[in-house]
PDB file of C-alpha atoms in Angstrom:
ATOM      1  CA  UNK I   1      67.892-115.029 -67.246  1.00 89.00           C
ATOM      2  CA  UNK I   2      70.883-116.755 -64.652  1.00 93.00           C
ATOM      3  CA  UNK I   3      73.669-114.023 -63.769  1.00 95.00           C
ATOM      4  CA  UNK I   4      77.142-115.797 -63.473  1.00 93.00           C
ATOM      5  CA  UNK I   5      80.112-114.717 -61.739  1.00 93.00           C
ATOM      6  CA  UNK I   6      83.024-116.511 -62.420  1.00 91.00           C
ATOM      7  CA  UNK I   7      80.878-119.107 -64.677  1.00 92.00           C
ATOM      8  CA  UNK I   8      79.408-118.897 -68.233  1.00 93.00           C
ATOM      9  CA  UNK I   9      76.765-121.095 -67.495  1.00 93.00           C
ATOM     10  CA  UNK I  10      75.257-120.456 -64.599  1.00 92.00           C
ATOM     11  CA  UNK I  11      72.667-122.585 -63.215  1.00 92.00           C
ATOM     12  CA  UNK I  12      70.382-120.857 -60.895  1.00 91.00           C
ATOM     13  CA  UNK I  13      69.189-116.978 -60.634  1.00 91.00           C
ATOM     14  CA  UNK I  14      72.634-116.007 -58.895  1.00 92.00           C
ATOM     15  CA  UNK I  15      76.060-118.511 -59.688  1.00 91.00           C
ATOM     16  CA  UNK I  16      79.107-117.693 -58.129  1.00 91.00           C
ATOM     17  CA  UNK I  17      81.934-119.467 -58.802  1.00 90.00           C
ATOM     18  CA  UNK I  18      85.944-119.933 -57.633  1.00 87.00           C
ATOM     19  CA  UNK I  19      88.506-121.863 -58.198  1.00 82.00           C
ATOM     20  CA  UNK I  20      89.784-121.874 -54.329  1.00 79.00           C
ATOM     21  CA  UNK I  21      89.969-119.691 -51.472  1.00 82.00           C
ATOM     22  CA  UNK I  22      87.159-117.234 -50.598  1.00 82.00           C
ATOM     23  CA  UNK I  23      84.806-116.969 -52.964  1.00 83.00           C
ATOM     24  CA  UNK I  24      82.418-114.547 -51.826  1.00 84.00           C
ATOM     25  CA  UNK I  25      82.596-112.116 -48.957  1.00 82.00           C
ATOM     26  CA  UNK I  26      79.775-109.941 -47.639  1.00 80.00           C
ATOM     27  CA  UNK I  27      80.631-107.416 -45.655  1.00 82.00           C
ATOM     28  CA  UNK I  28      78.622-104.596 -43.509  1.00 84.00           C
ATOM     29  CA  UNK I  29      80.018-102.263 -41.222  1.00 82.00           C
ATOM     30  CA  UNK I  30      77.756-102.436 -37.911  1.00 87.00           C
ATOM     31  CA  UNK I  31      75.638-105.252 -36.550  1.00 85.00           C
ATOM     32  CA  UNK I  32      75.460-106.573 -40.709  1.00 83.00           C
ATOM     33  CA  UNK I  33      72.737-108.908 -41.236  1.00 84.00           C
ATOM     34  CA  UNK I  34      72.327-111.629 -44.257  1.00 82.00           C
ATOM     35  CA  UNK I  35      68.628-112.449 -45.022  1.00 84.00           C
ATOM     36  CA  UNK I  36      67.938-115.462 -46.301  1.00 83.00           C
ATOM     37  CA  UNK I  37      64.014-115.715 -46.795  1.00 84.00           C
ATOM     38  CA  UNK I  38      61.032-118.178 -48.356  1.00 87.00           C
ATOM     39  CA  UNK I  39      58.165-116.842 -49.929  1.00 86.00           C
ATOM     40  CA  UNK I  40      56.670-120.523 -48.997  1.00 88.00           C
ATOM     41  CA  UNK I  41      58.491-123.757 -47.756  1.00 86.00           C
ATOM     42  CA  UNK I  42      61.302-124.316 -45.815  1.00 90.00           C
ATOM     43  CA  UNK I  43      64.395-122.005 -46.323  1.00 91.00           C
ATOM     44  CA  UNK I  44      67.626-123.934 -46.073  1.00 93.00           C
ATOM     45  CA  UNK I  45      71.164-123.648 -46.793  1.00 93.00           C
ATOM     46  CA  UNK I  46      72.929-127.023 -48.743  1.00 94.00           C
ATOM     47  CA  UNK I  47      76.240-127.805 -48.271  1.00 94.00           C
ATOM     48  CA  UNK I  48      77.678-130.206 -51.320  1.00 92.00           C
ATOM     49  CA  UNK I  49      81.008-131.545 -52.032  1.00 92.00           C
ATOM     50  CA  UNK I  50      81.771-132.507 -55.513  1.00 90.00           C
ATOM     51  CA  UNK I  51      78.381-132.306 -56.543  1.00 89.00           C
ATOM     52  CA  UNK I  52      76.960-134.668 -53.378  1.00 95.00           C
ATOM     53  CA  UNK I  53      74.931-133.935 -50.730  1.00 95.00           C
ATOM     54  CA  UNK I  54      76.820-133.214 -47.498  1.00 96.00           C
ATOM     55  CA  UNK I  55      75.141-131.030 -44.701  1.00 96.00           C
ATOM     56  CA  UNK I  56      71.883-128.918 -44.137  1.00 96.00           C
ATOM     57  CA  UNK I  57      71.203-125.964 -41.783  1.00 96.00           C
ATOM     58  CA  UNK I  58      67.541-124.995 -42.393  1.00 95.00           C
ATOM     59  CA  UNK I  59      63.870-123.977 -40.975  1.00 94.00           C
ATOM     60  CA  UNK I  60      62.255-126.922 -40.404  1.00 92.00           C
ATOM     61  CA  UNK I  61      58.434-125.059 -41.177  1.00 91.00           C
ATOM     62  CA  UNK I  62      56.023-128.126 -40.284  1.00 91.00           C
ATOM     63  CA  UNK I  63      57.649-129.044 -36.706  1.00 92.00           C
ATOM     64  CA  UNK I  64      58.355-124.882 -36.551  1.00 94.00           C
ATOM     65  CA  UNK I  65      62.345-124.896 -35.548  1.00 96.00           C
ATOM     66  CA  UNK I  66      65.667-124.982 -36.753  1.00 96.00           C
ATOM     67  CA  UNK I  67      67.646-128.236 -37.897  1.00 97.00           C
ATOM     68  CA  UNK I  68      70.883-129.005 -38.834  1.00 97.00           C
ATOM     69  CA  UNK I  69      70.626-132.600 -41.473  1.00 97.00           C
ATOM     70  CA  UNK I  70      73.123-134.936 -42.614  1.00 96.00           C
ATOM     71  CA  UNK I  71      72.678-136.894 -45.866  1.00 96.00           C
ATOM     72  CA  UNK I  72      74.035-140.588 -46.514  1.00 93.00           C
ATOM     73  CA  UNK I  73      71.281-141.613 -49.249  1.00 95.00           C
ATOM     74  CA  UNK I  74      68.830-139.461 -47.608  1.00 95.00           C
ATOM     75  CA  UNK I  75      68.518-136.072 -45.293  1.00 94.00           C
ATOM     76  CA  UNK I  76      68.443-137.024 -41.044  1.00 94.00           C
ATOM     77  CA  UNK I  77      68.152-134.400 -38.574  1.00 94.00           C
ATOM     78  CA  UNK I  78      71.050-134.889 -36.198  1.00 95.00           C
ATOM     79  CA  UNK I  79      69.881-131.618 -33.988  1.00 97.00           C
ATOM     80  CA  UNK I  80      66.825-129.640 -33.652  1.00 97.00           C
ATOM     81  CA  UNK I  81      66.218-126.984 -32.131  1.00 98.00           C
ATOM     82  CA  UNK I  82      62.373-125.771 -30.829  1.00 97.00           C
ATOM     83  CA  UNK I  83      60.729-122.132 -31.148  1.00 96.00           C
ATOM     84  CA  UNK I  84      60.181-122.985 -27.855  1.00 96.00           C
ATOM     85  CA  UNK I  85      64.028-123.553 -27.074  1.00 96.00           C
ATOM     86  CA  UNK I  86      63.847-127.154 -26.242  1.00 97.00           C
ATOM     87  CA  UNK I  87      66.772-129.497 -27.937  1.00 97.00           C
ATOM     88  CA  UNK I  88      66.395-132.755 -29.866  1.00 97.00           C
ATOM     89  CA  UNK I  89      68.954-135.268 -30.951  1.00 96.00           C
ATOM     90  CA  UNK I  90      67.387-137.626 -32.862  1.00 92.00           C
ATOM     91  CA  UNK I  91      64.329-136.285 -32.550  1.00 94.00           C
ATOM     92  CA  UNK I  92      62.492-133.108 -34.203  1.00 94.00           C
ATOM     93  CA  UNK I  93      60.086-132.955 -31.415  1.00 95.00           C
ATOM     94  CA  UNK I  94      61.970-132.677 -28.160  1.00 96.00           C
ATOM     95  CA  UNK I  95      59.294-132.020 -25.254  1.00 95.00           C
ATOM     96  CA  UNK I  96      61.879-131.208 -22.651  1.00 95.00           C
ATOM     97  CA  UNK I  97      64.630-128.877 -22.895  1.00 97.00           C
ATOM     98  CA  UNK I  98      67.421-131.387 -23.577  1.00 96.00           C
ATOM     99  CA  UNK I  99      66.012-134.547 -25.557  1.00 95.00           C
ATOM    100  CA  UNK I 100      67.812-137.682 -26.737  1.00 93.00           C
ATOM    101  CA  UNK I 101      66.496-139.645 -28.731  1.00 91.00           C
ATOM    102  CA  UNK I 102      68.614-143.495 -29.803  1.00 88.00           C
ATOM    103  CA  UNK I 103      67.932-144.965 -33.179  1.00 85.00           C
ATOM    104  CA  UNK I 104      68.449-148.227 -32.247  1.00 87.00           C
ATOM    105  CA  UNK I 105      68.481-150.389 -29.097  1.00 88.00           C
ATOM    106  CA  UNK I 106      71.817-151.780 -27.415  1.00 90.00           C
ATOM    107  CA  UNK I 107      73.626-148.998 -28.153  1.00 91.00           C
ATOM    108  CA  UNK I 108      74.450-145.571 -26.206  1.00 90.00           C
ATOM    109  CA  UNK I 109      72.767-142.549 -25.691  1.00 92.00           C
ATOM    110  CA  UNK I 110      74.512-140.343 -24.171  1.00 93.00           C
ATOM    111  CA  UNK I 111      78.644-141.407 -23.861  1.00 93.00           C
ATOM    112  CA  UNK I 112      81.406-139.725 -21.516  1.00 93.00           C
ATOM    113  CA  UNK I 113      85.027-140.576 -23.340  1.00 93.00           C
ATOM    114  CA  UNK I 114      88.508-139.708 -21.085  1.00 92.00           C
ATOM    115  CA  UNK I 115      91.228-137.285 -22.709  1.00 92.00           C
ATOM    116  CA  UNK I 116      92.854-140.813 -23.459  1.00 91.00           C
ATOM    117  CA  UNK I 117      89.408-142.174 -25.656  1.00 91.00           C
ATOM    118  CA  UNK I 118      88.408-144.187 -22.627  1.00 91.00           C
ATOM    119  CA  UNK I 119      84.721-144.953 -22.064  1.00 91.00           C
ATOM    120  CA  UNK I 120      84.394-143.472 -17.983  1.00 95.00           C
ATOM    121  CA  UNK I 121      80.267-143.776 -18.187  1.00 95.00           C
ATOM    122  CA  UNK I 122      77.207-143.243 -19.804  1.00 95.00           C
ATOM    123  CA  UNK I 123      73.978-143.698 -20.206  1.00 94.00           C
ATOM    124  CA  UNK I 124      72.792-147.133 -22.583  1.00 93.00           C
ATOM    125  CA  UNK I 125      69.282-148.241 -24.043  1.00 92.00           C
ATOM    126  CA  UNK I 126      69.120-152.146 -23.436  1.00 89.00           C
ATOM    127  CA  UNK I 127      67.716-154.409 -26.716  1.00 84.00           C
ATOM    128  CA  UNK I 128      64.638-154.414 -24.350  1.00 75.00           C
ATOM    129  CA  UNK I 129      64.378-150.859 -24.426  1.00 78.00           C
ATOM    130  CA  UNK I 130      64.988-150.570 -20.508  1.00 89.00           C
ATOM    131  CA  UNK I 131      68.209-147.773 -19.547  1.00 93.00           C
ATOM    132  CA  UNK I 132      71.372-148.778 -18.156  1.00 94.00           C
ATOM    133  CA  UNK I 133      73.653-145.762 -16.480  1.00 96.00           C
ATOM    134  CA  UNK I 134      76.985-146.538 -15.642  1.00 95.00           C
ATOM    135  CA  UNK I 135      80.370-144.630 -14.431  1.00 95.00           C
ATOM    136  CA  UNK I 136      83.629-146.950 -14.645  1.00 94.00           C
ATOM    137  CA  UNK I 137      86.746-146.523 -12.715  1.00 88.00           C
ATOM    138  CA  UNK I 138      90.174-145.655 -13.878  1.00 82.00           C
ATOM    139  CA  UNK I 139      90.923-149.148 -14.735  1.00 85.00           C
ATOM    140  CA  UNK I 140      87.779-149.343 -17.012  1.00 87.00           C
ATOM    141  CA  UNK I 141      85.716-151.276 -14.640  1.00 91.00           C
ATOM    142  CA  UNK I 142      82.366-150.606 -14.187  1.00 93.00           C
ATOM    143  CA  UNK I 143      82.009-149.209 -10.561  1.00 93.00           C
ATOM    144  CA  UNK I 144      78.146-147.855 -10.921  1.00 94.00           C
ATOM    145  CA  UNK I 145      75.668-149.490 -12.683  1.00 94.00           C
ATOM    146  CA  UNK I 146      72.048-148.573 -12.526  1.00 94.00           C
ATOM    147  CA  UNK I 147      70.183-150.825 -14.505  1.00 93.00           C
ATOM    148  CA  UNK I 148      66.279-150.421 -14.972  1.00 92.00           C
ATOM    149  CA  UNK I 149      65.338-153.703 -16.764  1.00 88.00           C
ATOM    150  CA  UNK I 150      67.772-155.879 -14.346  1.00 88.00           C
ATOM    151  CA  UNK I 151      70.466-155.691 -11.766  1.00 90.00           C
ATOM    152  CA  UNK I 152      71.822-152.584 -10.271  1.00 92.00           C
ATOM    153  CA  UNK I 153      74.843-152.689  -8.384  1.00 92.00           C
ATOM    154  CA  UNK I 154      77.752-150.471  -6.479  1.00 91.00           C
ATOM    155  CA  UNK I 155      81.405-152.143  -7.442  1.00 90.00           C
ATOM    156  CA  UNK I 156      83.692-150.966  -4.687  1.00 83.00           C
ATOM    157  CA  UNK I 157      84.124-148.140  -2.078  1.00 83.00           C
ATOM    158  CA  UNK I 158      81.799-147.070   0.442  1.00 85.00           C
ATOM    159  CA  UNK I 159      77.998-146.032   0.363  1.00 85.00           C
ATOM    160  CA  UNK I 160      77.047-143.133   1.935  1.00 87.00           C
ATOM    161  CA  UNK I 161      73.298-141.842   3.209  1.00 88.00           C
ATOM    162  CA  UNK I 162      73.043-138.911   5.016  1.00 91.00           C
ATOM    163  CA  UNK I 163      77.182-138.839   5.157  1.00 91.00           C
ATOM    164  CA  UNK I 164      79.800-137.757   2.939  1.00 89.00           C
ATOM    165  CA  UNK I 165      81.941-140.286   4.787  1.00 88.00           C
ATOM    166  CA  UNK I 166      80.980-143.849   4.730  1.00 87.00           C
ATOM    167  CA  UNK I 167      82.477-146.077   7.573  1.00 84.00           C
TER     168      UNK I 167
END
């Protein structure tokens, strides 16, 4: 039968339950470890809140890494990571070491935000799928803008080949 702590009717092999605070604490004196293992399947921990689905960290068995899920509606990996090492967001299959992956098109990949929630660059997939890189100045304006499905263009200051002082 269930064990319960804390419960009468507990629900799965082991229940713990609290009202607030800590609820359980393991403790080992040197180097402790926790083992958390699946005969079959992938082993997972579920995070709810009031009885919904929140947050996974889990062992992702068929694309062999680790993944940590979000659920609205339905589990998305937000971040993988490979046996191999390699990194995915957005993607359980990250070929290089740092992957991105968008979910949609016209819309960033990769944003850099000021200490004052300004957007100072980036890098952008296009509607047409083609990758737009920019860097904007202090006033906001965009003052680099590498653009592989159109223009690309320097806004301001000097250019510099071979020198780190343009005339």
């Amino acid at each position: 039968g269930n064990v319960g702590i804390g419960t009468a009717s507990p629900d799965a092999p082991l229940t713990v339950s609290g009202s607030s605070g800590i609820v359980t604490h393991i403790y080992g004196g040197s180097s402790p470890t926790l083992l958390f293992e699946a005969g079959v399947g992938d082993p997972n921990f579920i995070f709810k809140q009031g009885g919904s689905n929140r947050f996974l960290i889990g062992y992702e068995d068929s694309a062999d890494g680790f993944r940590f899920d979000s659920y609205t509606g339905s589990w998305a990996t937000r971040l993988f990571v490979s046996s191999s090492g390699n990194v995915g967001i957005g993607t359980t299959a990250p070929a290089q070491l740092f992957e991105i992956k968008g979910s949609s098109a016209n819309a960033y990949l990769q944003r850099w935000v000021s200490s004052d929630n300004a957007t100072v660059g980036g890098f952008y997939e296009e509607s047409d799928t083609s990758g737009r890189f920019f860097v904007c100045d202090a006033g906001g304006t965009i003052a680099v803008h590498l653009d592989s499905g159109g223009d690309s263009y320097f806004n301001g200051g000097k250019v510099g080949i071979g020198t780190t002082s343009p005339a």
